[in-house]
Coordinates of C-alpha atoms in Angstrom, one line a residue:
M1 CA -0.8 -25.4 -2.7
G2 CA -0.7 -25.3 -6.9
I3 CA -4.5 -25.2 -7.5
R4 CA -5.1 -22.9 -4.6
G5 CA -2.4 -20.7 -6.1
Q6 CA -3.6 -20.7 -9.6
W7 CA -7.0 -19.6 -8.3
R8 CA -5.5 -17.0 -6.3
G9 CA -3.6 -15.8 -9.4
W10 CA -6.9 -16.0 -11.5
W11 CA -9.3 -14.2 -9.1
E12 CA -6.6 -11.2 -8.9
R13 CA -6.7 -10.8 -12.6
G14 CA -10.4 -10.8 -12.1
R15 CA -10.1 -8.1 -9.7
A16 CA -7.8 -6.2 -11.8
L17 CA -10.1 -6.2 -14.7
A18 CA -12.7 -5.1 -13.5
T19 CA -11.0 -2.2 -11.8
A20 CA -9.3 -0.7 -14.3
H21 CA -12.9 -1.6 -16.9
P22 CA -16.1 -1.0 -14.8
L23 CA -18.5 -1.1 -17.9
L24 CA -17.7 -4.4 -18.2
V25 CA -18.4 -5.9 -14.8
D26 CA -21.8 -4.2 -15.2
I27 CA -22.5 -5.6 -18.0
G28 CA -21.9 -8.9 -16.8
L29 CA -23.9 -8.1 -14.1
A30 CA -27.1 -7.3 -16.8
L31 CA -26.6 -10.5 -18.2
L32 CA -26.5 -12.8 -15.3
V33 CA -29.5 -11.0 -13.6
Q34 CA -31.0 -11.1 -17.4
G35 CA -30.7 -14.7 -16.9
A36 CA -32.0 -15.6 -13.4
M37 CA -35.4 -13.5 -14.9
T38 CA -35.5 -16.0 -17.9
M39 CA -36.2 -19.1 -15.4
P40 CA -39.1 -18.9 -14.9
F41 CA -40.0 -18.1 -18.7
L42 CA -38.3 -21.2 -19.4
V43 CA -40.4 -23.7 -16.7
P44 CA -44.0 -25.2 -17.9
R45 CA -47.0 -22.3 -16.9
A46 CA -49.6 -24.1 -14.7
P47 CA -53.2 -23.2 -16.4
G48 CA -54.5 -20.3 -15.7
L49 CA -51.3 -18.1 -14.6
P50 CA -50.6 -15.7 -16.6
P51 CA -48.8 -16.8 -20.0
A52 CA -45.0 -16.5 -20.7
T53 CA -45.0 -14.8 -24.0
W54 CA -42.3 -13.0 -26.0
G55 CA -43.1 -9.1 -25.4
A56 CA -43.4 -10.2 -21.4
Y57 CA -39.9 -11.7 -21.9
G58 CA -39.1 -8.2 -23.9
L59 CA -40.5 -5.9 -21.1
S60 CA -38.1 -8.1 -18.2
T61 CA -35.8 -7.4 -20.5
L62 CA -36.1 -3.7 -20.6
T63 CA -36.4 -3.8 -16.8
V64 CA -32.5 -5.5 -16.9
V65 CA -31.2 -2.6 -19.9
P66 CA -30.6 0.2 -17.0
L67 CA -28.5 -1.7 -14.4
V68 CA -25.6 -1.2 -17.5
W69 CA -25.4 2.5 -15.8
R70 CA -25.8 1.9 -12.1
R71 CA -22.2 3.2 -11.5
R72 CA -23.1 6.8 -13.2
A73 CA -26.8 7.4 -12.2
P74 CA -27.8 4.9 -9.4
V75 CA -31.1 6.8 -8.3
A76 CA -32.3 7.2 -11.9
V77 CA -31.6 3.7 -12.7
L78 CA -33.8 2.9 -9.5
F79 CA -36.8 5.2 -11.3
A80 CA -35.9 3.6 -15.0
V81 CA -36.6 -0.1 -12.8
L82 CA -39.5 1.2 -10.6
A83 CA -40.8 2.4 -14.7
T84 CA -40.6 -0.8 -16.2
S85 CA -41.3 -3.2 -13.7
A86 CA -44.8 -0.9 -13.5
L87 CA -44.8 -1.8 -17.2
Y88 CA -44.1 -4.8 -17.2
R89 CA -46.9 -5.2 -14.3
F90 CA -50.1 -3.4 -16.3
T91 CA -49.7 -4.6 -19.7
L92 CA -48.7 -7.7 -19.9
D93 CA -48.2 -9.1 -16.5
G94 CA -45.9 -12.2 -17.2
P95 CA -44.5 -14.9 -15.1
G96 CA -43.3 -13.3 -12.2
Q97 CA -39.6 -13.2 -10.5
P98 CA -39.0 -14.7 -6.8
L99 CA -36.9 -12.1 -5.9
P100 CA -37.1 -8.7 -7.2
Y101 CA -33.2 -9.2 -8.2
T102 CA -32.7 -5.4 -10.3
G103 CA -34.1 -3.7 -7.4
L104 CA -32.0 -5.1 -5.0
V105 CA -28.7 -4.6 -7.5
V106 CA -30.1 -1.0 -7.7
V107 CA -30.5 -0.4 -3.7
H108 CA -26.6 -2.6 -3.1
T109 CA -24.9 0.5 -5.8
I110 CA -26.8 3.3 -4.1
A111 CA -25.7 2.2 -0.4
A112 CA -22.4 1.4 -1.6
L113 CA -21.8 4.4 -4.5
S114 CA -24.7 7.3 -3.2
S115 CA -24.3 10.2 -1.0
A116 CA -26.2 9.9 2.6
R117 CA -29.0 12.6 0.9
K118 CA -29.4 10.3 -2.3
R119 CA -30.0 7.3 0.1
L120 CA -32.3 8.8 1.5
V121 CA -34.3 9.9 -1.2
A122 CA -33.6 6.2 -2.5
G123 CA -35.4 5.2 0.7
A124 CA -38.2 7.0 1.2
V125 CA -38.8 5.4 -2.6
L126 CA -38.6 2.6 -1.5
L127 CA -40.6 2.3 1.3
V128 CA -43.4 3.9 -0.9
A129 CA -42.9 1.5 -3.5
V130 CA -42.3 -1.4 -1.6
P131 CA -45.3 -1.7 0.2
V132 CA -47.8 -0.6 -3.5
G133 CA -46.2 -3.1 -5.2
V134 CA -46.9 -6.1 -2.4
W135 CA -50.4 -4.7 -2.6
L136 CA -51.1 -5.0 -6.1
N137 CA -49.7 -8.5 -6.2
T138 CA -51.0 -10.6 -3.3
R139 CA -51.5 -8.1 -0.3
S140 CA -50.0 -10.3 2.3
A141 CA -48.1 -9.1 4.9
R142 CA -45.4 -12.6 5.0
E143 CA -45.0 -11.2 1.2
L144 CA -44.4 -7.7 2.9
T145 CA -42.3 -9.4 5.3
F146 CA -40.0 -10.5 3.2
S147 CA -40.0 -8.0 0.6
L148 CA -38.5 -5.3 3.2
F149 CA -35.7 -7.5 4.7
V150 CA -34.2 -8.2 1.6
F151 CA -34.1 -4.9 0.7
A152 CA -32.7 -4.4 4.0
A153 CA -29.9 -6.7 3.5
A154 CA -28.9 -5.2 0.6
Y155 CA -28.5 -1.9 1.9
V156 CA -26.8 -3.2 4.5
S157 CA -24.2 -5.2 2.3
G158 CA -23.9 -2.0 0.0
R159 CA -23.0 -0.1 3.5
L160 CA -20.6 -3.0 4.3
T161 CA -19.0 -2.7 0.8
D162 CA -18.8 0.9 1.2
A163 CA -16.7 0.8 4.5
R164 CA -14.6 -1.7 3.3
Q165 CA -13.6 0.6 0.3
R166 CA -12.6 3.1 2.6
A167 CA -10.4 1.2 4.4
H168 CA -8.9 -0.2 1.7
R169 CA -8.1 3.3 0.2
V170 CA -7.2 4.3 4.5
E171 CA -5.1 1.9 4.3
A172 CA -3.4 2.5 0.6
E173 CA -3.0 6.3 1.5
Q174 CA -0.8 4.9 5.1
A175 CA 1.2 2.7 3.1
A176 CA 1.9 5.2 0.4
A177 CA 2.9 7.9 3.8
R178 CA 5.1 5.2 4.6
E179 CA 6.8 4.3 1.4
R180 CA 7.0 8.7 0.8
A181 CA 8.8 8.9 4.8
R182 CA 10.9 5.6 3.1
I183 CA 12.0 7.3 0.0
A184 CA 12.9 10.2 2.2
R185 CA 14.7 8.8 4.9
E186 CA 17.0 7.0 2.0
M187 CA 17.1 9.6 -0.1
H188 CA 18.2 12.2 3.2
D189 CA 21.2 9.4 3.9
I190 CA 22.7 9.0 0.5
L191 CA 23.0 12.5 -0.1
S192 CA 23.6 13.9 3.0
H193 CA 26.8 11.4 3.6
A194 CA 27.7 12.1 0.0
V195 CA 28.1 15.6 0.2
S196 CA 29.6 16.0 3.7
L197 CA 32.5 13.4 2.6
M198 CA 32.5 15.5 -0.3
I199 CA 32.9 19.3 1.3
V200 CA 35.2 17.4 3.8
Q201 CA 37.6 16.6 0.6
A202 CA 37.1 19.5 -1.4
E203 CA 38.3 21.6 1.7
A204 CA 40.8 19.4 2.4
G205 CA 42.2 19.9 -1.9
P206 CA 43.5 23.3 -1.5
V207 CA 45.4 23.1 1.2
A208 CA 46.7 19.5 -0.3
V209 CA 48.2 20.8 -3.2
R210 CA 50.4 23.3 -2.3
A211 CA 52.1 20.5 0.8
A212 CA 51.1 17.0 -0.3
P213 CA 50.3 16.7 -4.1
E214 CA 50.2 13.0 -4.4
R215 CA 46.9 13.8 -1.5
A216 CA 45.0 16.5 -3.1
V217 CA 44.9 13.8 -6.4
A218 CA 43.7 11.0 -3.6
A219 CA 40.9 13.6 -1.9
F220 CA 40.0 13.9 -6.0
D221 CA 39.3 10.8 -6.8
A222 CA 37.7 9.8 -3.5
I223 CA 34.9 12.7 -4.6
S224 CA 34.3 11.1 -7.7
A225 CA 33.7 8.1 -6.0
T226 CA 32.1 9.2 -3.4
G227 CA 29.7 11.4 -6.5
R228 CA 29.1 7.8 -8.9
D229 CA 28.6 5.9 -5.7
A230 CA 26.2 8.4 -4.6
M231 CA 24.7 8.0 -8.4
A232 CA 24.2 4.6 -8.2
Q233 CA 22.4 4.1 -4.9
L234 CA 20.0 6.9 -6.7
R235 CA 19.3 5.3 -9.5
N236 CA 18.9 1.2 -8.1
M237 CA 16.4 3.5 -5.8
L238 CA 14.5 5.8 -8.1
G239 CA 14.9 2.9 -10.7
V240 CA 11.5 1.0 -9.4
L241 CA 9.8 4.2 -8.9
R242 CA 9.6 4.8 -13.1
E243 CA 6.6 2.8 -14.8
G244 CA 7.4 -0.6 -15.3
A245 CA 10.7 -0.9 -13.3
D246 CA 9.6 -4.3 -12.2
E247 CA 8.8 -5.7 -15.9
P248 CA 10.2 -8.2 -17.6
G249 CA 13.6 -6.5 -19.8
S250 CA 13.5 -3.2 -17.5
A251 CA 16.6 -1.1 -18.0
T252 CA 16.3 -0.3 -13.8
P253 CA 15.4 -3.6 -12.1
R254 CA 14.8 -3.7 -8.3
E255 CA 18.1 -3.9 -6.6
P256 CA 18.6 -4.9 -2.8
Q257 CA 19.3 -1.6 -0.7
P258 CA 23.1 -2.0 0.7
G259 CA 24.0 -3.9 3.5
L260 CA 26.3 -5.5 6.1
A261 CA 28.4 -6.6 2.8
A262 CA 28.7 -3.0 2.0
L263 CA 30.1 -1.9 5.3
P264 CA 33.7 -2.0 4.8
G265 CA 33.7 -0.5 1.3
L266 CA 31.4 3.0 3.7
L267 CA 33.8 2.8 6.2
D268 CA 37.1 3.4 3.3
R269 CA 35.5 6.0 1.7
V270 CA 35.2 8.0 5.4
R271 CA 39.5 7.0 6.4
G272 CA 39.6 8.7 3.2
S273 CA 38.0 11.8 4.5
G274 CA 41.0 11.8 7.2
L275 CA 38.9 10.9 10.0
D276 CA 40.6 7.4 11.5
V277 CA 37.7 4.3 11.8
T278 CA 38.1 1.6 13.8
Y279 CA 35.6 -1.4 13.6
R280 CA 35.0 -4.8 14.7
A281 CA 32.5 -7.0 15.1
V282 CA 31.3 -8.9 18.6
G283 CA 29.8 -11.9 19.2
D284 CA 28.1 -14.8 17.0
V285 CA 28.6 -13.3 13.8
R286 CA 25.9 -14.7 11.6
P287 CA 24.0 -13.4 8.4
V288 CA 20.9 -11.2 9.0
P289 CA 17.7 -10.2 7.4
E290 CA 18.1 -8.3 4.0
G291 CA 16.0 -5.7 5.4
V292 CA 18.1 -5.8 9.0
G293 CA 21.2 -5.4 7.2
A294 CA 20.5 -2.3 5.2
T295 CA 18.8 -0.2 8.1
V296 CA 22.4 -1.3 10.1
F297 CA 24.0 -0.1 6.8
R298 CA 21.9 3.4 7.1
V299 CA 22.4 3.9 10.6
V300 CA 25.9 3.3 10.4
Q301 CA 26.5 5.8 7.4
E302 CA 23.7 8.7 8.9
A303 CA 25.9 8.3 12.3
L304 CA 29.4 9.0 10.4
T305 CA 27.4 11.7 8.4
N306 CA 26.7 13.4 11.5
T307 CA 30.2 13.0 13.0
L308 CA 31.9 14.6 9.8
K309 CA 29.8 17.2 9.5
H310 CA 29.0 18.7 13.3
A311 CA 31.6 16.8 15.9
D312 CA 34.9 18.1 15.1
A313 CA 35.6 14.5 15.6
R314 CA 39.5 12.3 15.0
T315 CA 38.5 9.5 15.2
V316 CA 35.0 6.9 15.5
H317 CA 34.4 3.6 16.5
V318 CA 32.0 1.1 14.7
E319 CA 31.2 -2.0 16.4
L320 CA 28.2 -4.5 15.6
S321 CA 27.3 -6.8 18.2
Y322 CA 26.1 -10.1 17.5
M323 CA 23.7 -11.4 20.6
T324 CA 21.4 -14.3 20.5
S325 CA 18.2 -12.3 20.3
E326 CA 19.4 -9.2 18.5
L327 CA 21.9 -7.2 16.6
G328 CA 23.3 -4.0 18.5
V329 CA 25.4 -1.3 16.2
S330 CA 27.3 1.5 18.0
V331 CA 28.9 4.2 16.3
I332 CA 30.7 5.9 18.7
D333 CA 33.4 9.2 18.3
D334 CA 35.3 11.6 20.4
G335 CA 34.3 14.6 19.3
K336 CA 32.4 17.5 20.7
G337 CA 29.8 15.5 22.2
P338 CA 25.8 15.6 22.2
R339 CA 25.9 19.7 22.2
G340 CA 28.0 19.5 18.4
V341 CA 25.7 17.3 16.6
S342 CA 22.2 17.5 18.0
R343 CA 21.6 21.2 17.2
R344 CA 21.4 20.0 13.2
G345 CA 21.2 16.5 13.3
G346 CA 17.6 16.2 14.3
H347 CA 16.5 14.7 10.9
G348 CA 18.6 11.6 10.8
L349 CA 18.5 11.1 14.5
A350 CA 14.8 10.2 13.6
G351 CA 15.2 8.4 11.2
M352 CA 17.3 6.4 12.7
R353 CA 14.6 5.8 15.2
E354 CA 12.2 5.4 12.5
R355 CA 14.5 2.6 11.1
A356 CA 14.8 0.9 14.2
A357 CA 11.7 1.0 15.4
A358 CA 10.4 -0.4 12.1
H359 CA 11.8 -4.3 13.5
G360 CA 10.8 -3.5 16.7
G361 CA 14.2 -2.3 18.1
S362 CA 15.6 1.0 19.6
A363 CA 18.3 3.7 19.0
D364 CA 19.4 5.8 21.7
T365 CA 21.9 9.1 21.2
G366 CA 24.4 10.7 23.8
P367 CA 27.4 11.1 25.7
G368 CA 30.5 8.2 24.7
A369 CA 31.1 5.6 27.4
D370 CA 34.0 8.1 29.4
G371 CA 31.2 11.1 28.8
R372 CA 33.4 12.0 25.7
G373 CA 32.2 12.6 22.5
F374 CA 29.0 11.7 20.9
G375 CA 27.5 7.7 20.7
V376 CA 24.6 6.3 18.6
R377 CA 23.3 2.7 20.1
V378 CA 20.7 1.3 18.1
R379 CA 19.5 -2.6 19.4
I380 CA 17.2 -4.4 16.9
P381 CA 15.6 -8.1 17.4
V382 CA 17.4 -10.8 15.4
P383 CA 16.2 -14.5 16.5
D384 CA 19.0 -16.9 16.5
A385 CA 19.3 -18.9 13.6
A386 CA 20.1 -22.3 15.5
A387 CA 17.6 -21.3 18.4
E388 CA 14.6 -20.7 16.3
A389 CA 15.5 -24.2 14.3
G390 CA 15.4 -26.2 17.8
R391 CA 12.1 -24.9 18.9

């Protein structure tokens, strides 16, 4: 496993280097092709065959050099390879090659990187050049069939490479879109909750100053604490987006999102706004995965925010139900009911459903158990660790 991991690490570093320095890759490929074309010059020549002279070797090198520019101008490189190959054939005519290495590399490159129009031009040129080359060499139907086959294989390989790269780009774009949506949900939840609490406290402050100064002080303290908490969460979330945020010694390391352990603090801040919040956990309370804990926290946070903003409620009950294979979350208030919340809570409620669906769960909203108030009910699959271990 260790050796496999080392090989994988080397492979990833090599890919990163190749992506950052494509010219080095093309130079290395040209050297590799030159090495393959050098082999016929090293083996002994049979009597009557063209001599392996330094001039012929120099011309073979001349056919390889254009490969360095294969990405920038693949069709031009194809014509350069055909021209230098013809010069090699009609002047010194040195040792032949078992495979048309340079031509195969160029055809693969054109198929992978060029537009349909350029591919059509390259195909028309090769349909003329390949039969002419075979006629000048052996005039053998066998060689013609083999040459057409290997060039077709190089073309198909290039098209498959292009398809794979397109798929990777689409996957990367989808991943980026999902990450943008996640960040938008996080920022919505953090800011909406913090601003709602601060508005409630600020509106109660002037009344408390006249009637109960000590309550006004508590309200201002709650506003300050809520603002600091929101700033800390935003800093932790956005810090990972900065360049080098995950590097050792970074000033903004990646920190976990708030989870179940942060729920008591969240409920206390909401209680500070004057809303009576009750909480209980039923069932076999057990640890849950970090991602599930963060989702539960955000669902409760958004539900309480909607209660503060729209429900005109006096009490709200938060309950976590630990079942054998799932975790249930319910937040139910005694406010105006669905009509009071759904008018403006669309984005937040949609975010709850997206968060639950990301874990294979579901989210429902509607009236409370007795038809009064408004309730948010979420179910997230969480297998029992003991049951899983017994399988």
